[in-house]
Coordinates of C-alpha atoms and ligand atoms in Angstrom, one line a residue:
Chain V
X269 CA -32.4 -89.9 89.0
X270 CA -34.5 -92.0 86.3
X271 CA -37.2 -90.7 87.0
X272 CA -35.6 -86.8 86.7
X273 CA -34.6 -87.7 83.4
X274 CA -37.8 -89.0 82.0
X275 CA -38.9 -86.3 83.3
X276 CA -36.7 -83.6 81.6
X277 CA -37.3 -85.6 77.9
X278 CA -41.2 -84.7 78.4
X279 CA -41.0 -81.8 75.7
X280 CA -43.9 -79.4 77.7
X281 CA -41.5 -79.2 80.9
X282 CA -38.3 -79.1 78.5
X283 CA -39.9 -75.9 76.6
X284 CA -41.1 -74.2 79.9
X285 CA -37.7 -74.8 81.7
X286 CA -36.1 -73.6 78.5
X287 CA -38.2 -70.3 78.3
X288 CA -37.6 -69.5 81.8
X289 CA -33.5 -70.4 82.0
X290 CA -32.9 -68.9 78.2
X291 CA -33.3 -65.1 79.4
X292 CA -31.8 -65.8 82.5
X293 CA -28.7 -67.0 80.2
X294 CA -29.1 -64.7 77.7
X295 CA -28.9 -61.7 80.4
X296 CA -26.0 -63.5 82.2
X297 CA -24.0 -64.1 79.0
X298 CA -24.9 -60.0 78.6
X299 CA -23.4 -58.7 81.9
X300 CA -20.0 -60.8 81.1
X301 CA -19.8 -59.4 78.0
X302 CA -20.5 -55.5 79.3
X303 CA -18.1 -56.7 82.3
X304 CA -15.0 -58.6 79.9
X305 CA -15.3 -55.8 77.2
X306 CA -15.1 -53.2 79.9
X307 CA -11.9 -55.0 81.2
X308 CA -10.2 -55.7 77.8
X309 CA -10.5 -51.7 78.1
X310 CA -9.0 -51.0 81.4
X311 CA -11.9 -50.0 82.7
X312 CA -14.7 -51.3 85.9
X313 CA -17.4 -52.1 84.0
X314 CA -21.0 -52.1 85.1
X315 CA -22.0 -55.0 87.2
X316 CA -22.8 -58.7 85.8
X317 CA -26.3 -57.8 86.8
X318 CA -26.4 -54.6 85.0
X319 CA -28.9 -56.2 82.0
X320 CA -31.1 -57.5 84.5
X321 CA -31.3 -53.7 86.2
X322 CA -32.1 -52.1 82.6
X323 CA -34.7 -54.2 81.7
X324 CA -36.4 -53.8 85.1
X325 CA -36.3 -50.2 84.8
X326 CA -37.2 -50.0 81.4
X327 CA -40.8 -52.1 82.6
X328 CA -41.3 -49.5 85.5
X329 CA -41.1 -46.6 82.7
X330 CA -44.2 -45.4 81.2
X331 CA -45.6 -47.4 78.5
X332 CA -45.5 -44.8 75.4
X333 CA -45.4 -45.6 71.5
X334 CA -46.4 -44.0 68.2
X335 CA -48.8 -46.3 66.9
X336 CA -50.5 -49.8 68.3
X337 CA -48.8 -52.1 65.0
X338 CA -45.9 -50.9 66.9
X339 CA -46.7 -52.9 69.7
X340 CA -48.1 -56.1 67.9
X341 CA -44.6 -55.9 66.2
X342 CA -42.5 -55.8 69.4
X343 CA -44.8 -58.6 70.5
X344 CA -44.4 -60.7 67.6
X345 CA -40.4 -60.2 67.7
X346 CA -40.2 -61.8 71.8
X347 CA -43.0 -64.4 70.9
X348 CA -41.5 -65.6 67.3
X349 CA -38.3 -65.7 69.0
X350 CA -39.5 -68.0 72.2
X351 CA -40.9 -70.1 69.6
X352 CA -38.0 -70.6 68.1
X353 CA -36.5 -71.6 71.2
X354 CA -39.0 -74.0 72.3
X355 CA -39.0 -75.4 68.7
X356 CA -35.1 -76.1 69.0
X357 CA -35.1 -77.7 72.6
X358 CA -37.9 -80.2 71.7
X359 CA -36.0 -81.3 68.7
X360 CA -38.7 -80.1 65.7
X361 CA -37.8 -79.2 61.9
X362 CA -34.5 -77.6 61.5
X363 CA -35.7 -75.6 58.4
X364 CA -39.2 -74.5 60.5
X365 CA -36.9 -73.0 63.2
X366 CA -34.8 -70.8 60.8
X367 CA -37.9 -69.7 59.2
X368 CA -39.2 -68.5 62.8
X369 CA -36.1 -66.8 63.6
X370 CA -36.2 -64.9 60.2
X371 CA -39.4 -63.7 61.0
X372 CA -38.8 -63.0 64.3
X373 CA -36.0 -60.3 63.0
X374 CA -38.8 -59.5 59.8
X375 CA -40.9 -58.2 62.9
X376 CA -38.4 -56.2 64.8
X377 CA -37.5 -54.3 61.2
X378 CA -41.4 -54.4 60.5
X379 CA -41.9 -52.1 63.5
X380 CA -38.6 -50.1 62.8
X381 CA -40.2 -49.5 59.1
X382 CA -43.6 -48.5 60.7
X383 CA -43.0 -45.4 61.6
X384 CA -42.0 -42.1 60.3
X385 CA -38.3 -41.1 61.1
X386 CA -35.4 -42.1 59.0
X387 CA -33.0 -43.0 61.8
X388 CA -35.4 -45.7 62.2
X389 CA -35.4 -46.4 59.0
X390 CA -32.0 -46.6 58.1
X391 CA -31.2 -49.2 61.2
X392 CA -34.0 -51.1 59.8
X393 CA -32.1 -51.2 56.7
X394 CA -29.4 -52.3 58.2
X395 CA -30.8 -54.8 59.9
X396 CA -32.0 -55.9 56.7
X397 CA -28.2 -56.5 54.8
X398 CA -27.2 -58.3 58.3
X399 CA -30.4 -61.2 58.0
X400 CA -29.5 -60.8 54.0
X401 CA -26.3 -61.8 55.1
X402 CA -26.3 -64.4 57.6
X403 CA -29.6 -66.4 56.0
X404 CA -27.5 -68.4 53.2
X405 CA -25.0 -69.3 55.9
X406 CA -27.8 -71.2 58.6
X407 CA -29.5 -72.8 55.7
X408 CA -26.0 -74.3 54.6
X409 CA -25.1 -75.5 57.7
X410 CA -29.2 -76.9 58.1
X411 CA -28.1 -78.9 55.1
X412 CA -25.0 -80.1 56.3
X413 CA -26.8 -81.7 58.9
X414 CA -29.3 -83.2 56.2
X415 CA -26.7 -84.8 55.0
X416 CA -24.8 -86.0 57.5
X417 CA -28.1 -87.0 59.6
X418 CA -30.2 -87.7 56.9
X419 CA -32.8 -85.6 58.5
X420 CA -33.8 -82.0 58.7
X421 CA -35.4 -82.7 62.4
X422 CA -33.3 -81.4 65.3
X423 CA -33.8 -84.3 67.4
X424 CA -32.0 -86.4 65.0
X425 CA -28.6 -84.4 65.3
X426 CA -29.2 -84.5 69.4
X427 CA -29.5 -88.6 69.1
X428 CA -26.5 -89.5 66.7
X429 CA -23.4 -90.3 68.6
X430 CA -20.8 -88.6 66.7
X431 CA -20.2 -84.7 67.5
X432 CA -21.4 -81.9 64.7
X433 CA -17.8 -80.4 65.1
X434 CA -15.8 -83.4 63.8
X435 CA -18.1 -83.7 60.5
X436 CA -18.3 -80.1 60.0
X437 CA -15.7 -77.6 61.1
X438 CA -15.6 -75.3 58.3
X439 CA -19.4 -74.8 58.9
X440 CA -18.5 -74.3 62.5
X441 CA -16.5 -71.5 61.1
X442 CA -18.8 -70.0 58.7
X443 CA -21.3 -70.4 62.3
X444 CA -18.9 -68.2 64.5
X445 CA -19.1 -65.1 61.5
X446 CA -22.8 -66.0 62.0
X447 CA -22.7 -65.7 65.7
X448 CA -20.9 -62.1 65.7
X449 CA -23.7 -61.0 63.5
X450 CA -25.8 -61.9 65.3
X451 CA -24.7 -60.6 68.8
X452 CA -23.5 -57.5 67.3
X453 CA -20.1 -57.5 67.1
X454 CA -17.2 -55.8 65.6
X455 CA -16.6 -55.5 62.7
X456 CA -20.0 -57.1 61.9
X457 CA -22.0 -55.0 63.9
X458 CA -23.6 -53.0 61.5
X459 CA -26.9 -52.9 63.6
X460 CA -27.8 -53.6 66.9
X461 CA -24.3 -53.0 68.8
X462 CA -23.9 -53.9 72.1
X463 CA -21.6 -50.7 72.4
X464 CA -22.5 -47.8 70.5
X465 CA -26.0 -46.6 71.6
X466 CA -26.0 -43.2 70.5
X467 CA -24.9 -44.1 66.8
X468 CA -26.8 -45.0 64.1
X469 CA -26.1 -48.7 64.2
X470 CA -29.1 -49.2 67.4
X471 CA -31.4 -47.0 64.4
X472 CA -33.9 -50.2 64.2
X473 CA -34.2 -50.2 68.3
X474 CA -35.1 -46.0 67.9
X475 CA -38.7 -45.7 67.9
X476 CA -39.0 -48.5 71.0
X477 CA -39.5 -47.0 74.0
X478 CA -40.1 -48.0 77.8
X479 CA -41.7 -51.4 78.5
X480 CA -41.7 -52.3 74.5
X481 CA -38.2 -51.5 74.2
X482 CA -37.7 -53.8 77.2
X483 CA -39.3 -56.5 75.1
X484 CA -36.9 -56.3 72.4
X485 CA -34.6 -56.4 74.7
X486 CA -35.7 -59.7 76.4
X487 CA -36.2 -60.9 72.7
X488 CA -32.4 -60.0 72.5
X489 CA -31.6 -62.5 75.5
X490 CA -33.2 -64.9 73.8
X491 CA -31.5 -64.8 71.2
X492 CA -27.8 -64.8 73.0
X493 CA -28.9 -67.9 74.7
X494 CA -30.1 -69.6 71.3
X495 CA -26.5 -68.9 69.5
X496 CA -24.9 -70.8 72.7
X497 CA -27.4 -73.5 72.7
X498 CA -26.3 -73.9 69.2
X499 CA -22.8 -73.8 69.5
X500 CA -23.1 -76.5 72.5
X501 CA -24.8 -78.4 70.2
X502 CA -22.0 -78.6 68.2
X503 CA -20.6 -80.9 70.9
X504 CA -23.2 -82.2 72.2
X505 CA -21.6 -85.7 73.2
X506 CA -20.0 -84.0 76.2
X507 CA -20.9 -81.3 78.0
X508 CA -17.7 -80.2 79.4
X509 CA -16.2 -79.7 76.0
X510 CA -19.6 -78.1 74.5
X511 CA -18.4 -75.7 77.3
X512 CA -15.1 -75.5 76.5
X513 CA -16.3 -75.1 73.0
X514 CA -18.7 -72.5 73.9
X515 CA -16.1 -70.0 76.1
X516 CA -13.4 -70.3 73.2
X517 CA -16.5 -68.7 71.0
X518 CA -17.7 -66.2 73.3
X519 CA -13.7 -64.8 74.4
X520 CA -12.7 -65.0 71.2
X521 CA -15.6 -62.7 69.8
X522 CA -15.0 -60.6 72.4
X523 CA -11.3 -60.1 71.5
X524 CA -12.2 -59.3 68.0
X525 CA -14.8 -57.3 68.5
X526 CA -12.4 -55.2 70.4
X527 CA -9.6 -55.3 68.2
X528 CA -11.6 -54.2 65.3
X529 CA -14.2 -51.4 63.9
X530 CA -16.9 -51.4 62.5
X531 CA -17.6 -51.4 58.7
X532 CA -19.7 -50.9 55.8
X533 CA -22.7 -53.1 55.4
X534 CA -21.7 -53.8 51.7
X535 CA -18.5 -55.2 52.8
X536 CA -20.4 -57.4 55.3
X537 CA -22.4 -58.7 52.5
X538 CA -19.3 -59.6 50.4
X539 CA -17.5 -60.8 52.8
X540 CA -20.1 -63.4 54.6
X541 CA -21.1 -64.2 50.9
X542 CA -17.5 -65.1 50.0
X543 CA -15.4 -66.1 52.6
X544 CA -17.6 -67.9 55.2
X545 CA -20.0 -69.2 52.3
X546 CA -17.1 -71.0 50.3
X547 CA -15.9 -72.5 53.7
X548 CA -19.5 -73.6 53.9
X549 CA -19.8 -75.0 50.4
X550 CA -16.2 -76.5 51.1
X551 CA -17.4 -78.6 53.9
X552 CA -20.7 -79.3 52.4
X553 CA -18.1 -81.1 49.3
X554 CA -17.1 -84.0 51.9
X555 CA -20.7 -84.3 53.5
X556 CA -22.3 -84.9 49.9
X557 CA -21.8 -89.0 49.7
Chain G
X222 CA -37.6 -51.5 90.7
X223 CA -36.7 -48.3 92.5
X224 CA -33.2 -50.0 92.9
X225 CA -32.8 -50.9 89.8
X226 CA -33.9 -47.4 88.7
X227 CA -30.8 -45.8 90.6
X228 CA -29.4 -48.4 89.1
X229 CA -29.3 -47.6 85.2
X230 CA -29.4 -44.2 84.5
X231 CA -29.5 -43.7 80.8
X232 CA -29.1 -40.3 79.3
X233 CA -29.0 -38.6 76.3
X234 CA -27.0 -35.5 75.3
X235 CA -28.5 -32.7 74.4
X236 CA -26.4 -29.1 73.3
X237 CA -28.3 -26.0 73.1
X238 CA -25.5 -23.9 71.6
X239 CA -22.8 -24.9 74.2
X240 CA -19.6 -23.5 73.2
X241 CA -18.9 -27.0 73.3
X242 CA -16.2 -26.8 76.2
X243 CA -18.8 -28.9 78.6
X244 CA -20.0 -31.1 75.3
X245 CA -16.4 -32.6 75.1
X246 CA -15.9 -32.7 78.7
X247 CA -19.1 -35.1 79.4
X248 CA -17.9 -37.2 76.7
X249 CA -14.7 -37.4 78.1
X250 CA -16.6 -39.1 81.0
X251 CA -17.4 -42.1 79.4
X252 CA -13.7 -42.9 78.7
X253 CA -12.0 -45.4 80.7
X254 CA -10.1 -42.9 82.6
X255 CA -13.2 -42.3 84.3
X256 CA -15.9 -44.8 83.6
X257 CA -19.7 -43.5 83.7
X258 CA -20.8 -47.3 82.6
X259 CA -19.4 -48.6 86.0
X260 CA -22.6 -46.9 87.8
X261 CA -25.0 -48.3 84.7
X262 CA -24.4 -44.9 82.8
X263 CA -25.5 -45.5 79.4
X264 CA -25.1 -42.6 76.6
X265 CA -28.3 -43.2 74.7
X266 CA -29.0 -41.4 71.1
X267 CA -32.5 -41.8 71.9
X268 CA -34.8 -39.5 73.9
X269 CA -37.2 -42.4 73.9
X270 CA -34.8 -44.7 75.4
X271 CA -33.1 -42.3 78.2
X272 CA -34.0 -41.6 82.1
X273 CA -31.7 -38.2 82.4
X274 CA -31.4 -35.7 79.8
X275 CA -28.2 -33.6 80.2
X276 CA -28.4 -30.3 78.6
X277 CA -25.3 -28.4 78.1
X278 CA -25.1 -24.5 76.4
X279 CA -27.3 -21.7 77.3
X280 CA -31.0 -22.1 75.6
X281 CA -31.9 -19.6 72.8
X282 CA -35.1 -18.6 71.4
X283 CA -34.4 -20.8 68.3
X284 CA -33.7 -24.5 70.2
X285 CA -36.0 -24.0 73.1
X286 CA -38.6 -25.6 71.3
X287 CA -36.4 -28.4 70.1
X288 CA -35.5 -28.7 73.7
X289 CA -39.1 -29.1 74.9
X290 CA -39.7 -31.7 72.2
X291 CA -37.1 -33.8 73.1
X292 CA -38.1 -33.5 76.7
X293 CA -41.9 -34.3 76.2
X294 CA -40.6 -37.3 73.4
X295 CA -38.5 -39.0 77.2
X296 CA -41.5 -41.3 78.9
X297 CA -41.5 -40.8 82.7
X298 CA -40.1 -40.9 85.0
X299 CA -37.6 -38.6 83.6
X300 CA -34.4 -36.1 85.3
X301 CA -33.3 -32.8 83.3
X302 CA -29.5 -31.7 84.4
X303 CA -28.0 -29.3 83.7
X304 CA -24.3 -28.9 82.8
X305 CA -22.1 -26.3 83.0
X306 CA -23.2 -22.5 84.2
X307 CA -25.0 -21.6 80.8
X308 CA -27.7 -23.9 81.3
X309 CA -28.0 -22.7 84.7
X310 CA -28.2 -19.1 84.2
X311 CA -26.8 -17.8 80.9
X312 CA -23.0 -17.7 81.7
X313 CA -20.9 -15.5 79.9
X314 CA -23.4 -15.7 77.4
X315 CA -26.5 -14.2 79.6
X316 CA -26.3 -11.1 78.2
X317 CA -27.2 -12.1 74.7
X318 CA -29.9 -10.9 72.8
X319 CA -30.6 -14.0 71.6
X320 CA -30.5 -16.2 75.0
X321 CA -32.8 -16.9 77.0
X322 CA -30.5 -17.6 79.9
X323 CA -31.1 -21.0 81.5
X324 CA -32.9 -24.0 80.6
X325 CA -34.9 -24.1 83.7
X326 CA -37.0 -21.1 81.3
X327 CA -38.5 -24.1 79.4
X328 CA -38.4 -27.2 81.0
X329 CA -38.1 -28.1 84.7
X330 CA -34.8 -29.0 85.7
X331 CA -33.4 -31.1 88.8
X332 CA -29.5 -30.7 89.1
X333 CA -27.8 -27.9 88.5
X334 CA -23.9 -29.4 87.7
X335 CA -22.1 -25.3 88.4
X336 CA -18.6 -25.1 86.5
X337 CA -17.3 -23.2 83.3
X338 CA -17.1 -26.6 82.4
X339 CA -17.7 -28.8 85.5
X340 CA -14.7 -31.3 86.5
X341 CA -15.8 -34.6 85.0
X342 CA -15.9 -35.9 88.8
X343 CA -18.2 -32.8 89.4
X344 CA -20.1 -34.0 86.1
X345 CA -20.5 -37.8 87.4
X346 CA -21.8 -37.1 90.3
X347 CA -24.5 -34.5 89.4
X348 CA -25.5 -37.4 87.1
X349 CA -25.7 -40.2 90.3
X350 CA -28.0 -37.8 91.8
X351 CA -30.2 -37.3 89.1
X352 CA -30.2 -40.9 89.6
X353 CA -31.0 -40.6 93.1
X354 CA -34.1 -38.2 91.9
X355 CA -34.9 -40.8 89.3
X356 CA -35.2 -43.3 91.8
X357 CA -37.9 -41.5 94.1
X358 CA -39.8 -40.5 91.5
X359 CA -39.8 -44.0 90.4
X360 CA -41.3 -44.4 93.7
X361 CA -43.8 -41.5 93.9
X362 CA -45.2 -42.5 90.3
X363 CA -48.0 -44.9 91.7
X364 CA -46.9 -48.5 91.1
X365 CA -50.4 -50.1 90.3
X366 CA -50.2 -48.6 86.3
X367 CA -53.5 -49.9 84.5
X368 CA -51.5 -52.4 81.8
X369 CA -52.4 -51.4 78.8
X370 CA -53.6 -47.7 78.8
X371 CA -51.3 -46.1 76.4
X372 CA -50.3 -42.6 75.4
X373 CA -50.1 -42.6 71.7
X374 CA -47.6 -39.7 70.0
X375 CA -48.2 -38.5 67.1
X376 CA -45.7 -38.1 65.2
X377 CA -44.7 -34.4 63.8
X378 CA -45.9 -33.7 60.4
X379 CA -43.3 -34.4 57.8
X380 CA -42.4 -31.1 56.7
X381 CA -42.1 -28.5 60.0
X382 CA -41.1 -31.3 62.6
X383 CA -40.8 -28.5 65.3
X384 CA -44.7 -28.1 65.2
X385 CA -45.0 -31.5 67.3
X386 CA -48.4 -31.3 68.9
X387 CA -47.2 -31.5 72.5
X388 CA -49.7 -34.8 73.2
X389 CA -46.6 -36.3 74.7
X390 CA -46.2 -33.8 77.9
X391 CA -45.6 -35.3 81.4
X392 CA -47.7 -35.3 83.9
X393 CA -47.2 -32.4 86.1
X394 CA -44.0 -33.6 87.2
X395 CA -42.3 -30.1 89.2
X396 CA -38.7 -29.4 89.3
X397 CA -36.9 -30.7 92.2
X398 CA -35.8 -26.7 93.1
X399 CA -32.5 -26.9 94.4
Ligands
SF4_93 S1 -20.5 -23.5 80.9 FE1 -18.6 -22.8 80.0 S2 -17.8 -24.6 79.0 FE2 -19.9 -25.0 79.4 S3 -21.0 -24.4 77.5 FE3 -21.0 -22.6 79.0 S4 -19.3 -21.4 78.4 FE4 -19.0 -23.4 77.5

């Protein structure tokens, strides 16, 4: 048993077990939200494994884009993102993972901009207001843990004793808005829905197709599993309740995201730049000794 | 693969002046009361994205074009249905001037889903067996694919998008007659 857990601390096999478990997460969180939504709806629902049949199929389809950029962008989107993922398990620079992830989404809206058709353009837009959005936000709540830690380095939050949530729970709110963003929900999800494929919110995924398209998509799993890894981390002391924590989150996005629609990207933008910033700033007040 | 193929069938919409009696009816499909997602039916925007293209309305001389574009834009292994009677043979429309009376005049097609429109059971199923299709051509497409080689598109010069140079057509797939 010692000898598992030195083993686990070595940061190369820490970074290759979390590259290989986050998709698997990622696509498993997926299906249960295809499957819960589905229910919530009185309806069947596709399978759990449903994600994990897409993406296969999308890998067996034939490999066809408009322009190679287009497929150093798609690559740079899944690779920037397992960086960012490997940078956050072995516990490096805070600030240095948010910049990763930013570009990571830069590169996804790169290759939307790239080529010539304005539905692609338009997502990419989109998908521009959402990081405009949620950017302020993760850079707060990295600062909150500057000052509470009195480090920006990710291993430093891991080691203190005391849980993120009992130090920071308006930032944990300000985090959730961050989360729906991010995964595309209602009434956030002003690009990249999980639900409405044919409308002009999945604009920046338009000009992806077959395997490269399956890359974003991977990318997309990555990123699923990163917002949960994050939210555990808010309760890092014990698992159970990072759990707990976690599954509150993830039913209670799902709940609103059904019990709302979607709207304008300017009111995002107000919104997450009012409400969930000033809870921010708020809890940053008591942090600031 | 092949499984998961049958698996996720994603398809995109497309009307060639339907009288948009079998347009509503598909969409109705994807409400609860019937469910297309339970079988992995996804209702893509996106040619690029889809597996099955489901045409609906009788093809005139003025969309067949934009029909074959969108059908060369779908990489393989693709499925064409088609939806109703007027894509099949013209309908009530066949005597048209305009019509040409069937899709299967431009691309190739491998259901034919009969009904003025089709019951939405009718509509799911003709959509699992484009799946079925799907999957065996899935399997006949040869598996070992040299990684990289890529077909690049070009895309359709700004100001008459219809003249796509047709660089994206499929290999010489043939229609599953039925
Ligand atoms: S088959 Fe009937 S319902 Fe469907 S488009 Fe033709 S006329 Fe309309």
């Amino acid at each position: 048993m010692e000898n598992m857990m030195k083993w686990l601390n070595d940061p190369v096999v820490r970074s290759v077990l979390a590259l290989i478990l986050a998709p698997v997460l990622g696509g498993i969180i997926m299906g249960l939200d295809r499957k819960i939504t589905a229910r919530m709806q009185g309806r069947m629902g596709p399978p759990l494994m449903q994600p994990f049949y897409d993406i296969i199929k999308l890998m067996g389809k034939e490999p066809f884009v408009l322009h190679r950029p287009q497929i150093l962008y798609t690559m740079l989107h899944l690779v920037f993102m397992m960086i960012t993922v490997v940078m956050l398990v072995t516990g490096q620079d805070l600030l240095m993972v948010l910049l990763i992830h930013a570009f990571s989404s830069i590169a996804l809206v790169l290759g939307g901009m790239s080529v010539r058709s304005p539905y692609s353009w338009i997502g990419s837009q989109r998908k521009i207001m959402q990081i405009l959005a949620y950017e302020p936000i993760l850079i707060l709540l990295i600062l909150g843990i500057r000052l509470r830690d009195g480090s920006f380095l990710g291993s430093a939050v891991l080691e203190s004793q005391e849980p993120l949530i009992y130090s920071m729970p308006l930032l944990f709110l300000a985090f959730v808005c961050v989360l729906a963003i991010e995964f595309g929900k209602s009434p956030f999800d002003v690009s990249s829905s999980h639900h409405a494929h044919q409308e002009i919110v999945r604009g920046v995924y338009q000009e992806y197709a077959g395997p490269f398209y399956c890359l974003t998509e991977i990318a997309h799993f990555y990123e699923l599993a990163l917002g949960f890894g994050l939210v555990m981390a808010f309760w890092h002391t014990n698992i159970l309740c990072g759990f707990l924590l976690e599954t509150v989150v993830f039913l209670f996005l799902l709940v609103v995201d059904n019990a709302f629609s979607r709207l304008t990207t300017g009111w995002m933008v107000r919104y997450m730049w009012t409400v969930p910033l000033s809870l921010a700033l708020a809890n940053l007040i008591w942090l600031w000794r | 693969m092949t499984k998961a193929t049958a698996k996720s069938p994603w398809v995109v919409h497309v009307n060639c002046n339907s009288c948009n009696g079998c347009d509503i009816e598909f969409l109705a499909c994807l409400t609860p009361m019937y469910d297309a997602e339970r079988f992995g039916v996804v209702h893509i925007g996106s040619p690029k994205h889809a597996d099955i293209m489901v045409v609906t309305g009788s093809v005139n001389h003025r969309n067949a074009r934009v029909l074959r574009n969108l059908y060369e834009q779908m990489p393989g292994p693709k499925v064409v249905v088609a939806m109703g009677i007027c894509p099949a043979t013209g309908g009530i429309f066949a005597d048209c001037y305009n019509v040409l009376g069937g899709v299967d005049k431009v691309i190739p097609v491998d259901v034919y889903v009969p009904g003025c429109p089709p019951r939405p059971e009718a509509m799911l199923d003709g959509i699992l067996e484009g799946a079925a299709i799907l999957a065996q051509k899935q399997q006949n497409t040869p598996t070992v694919k040299p990684v990289m080689k890529l077909k690049i598109v070009k895309p359709a010069p700004a100001p008459a998008p219809a003249e796509a140079p047709a660089a994206a057509g499929a290999t010489g797939e043939q229609a599953v007659a039925k």
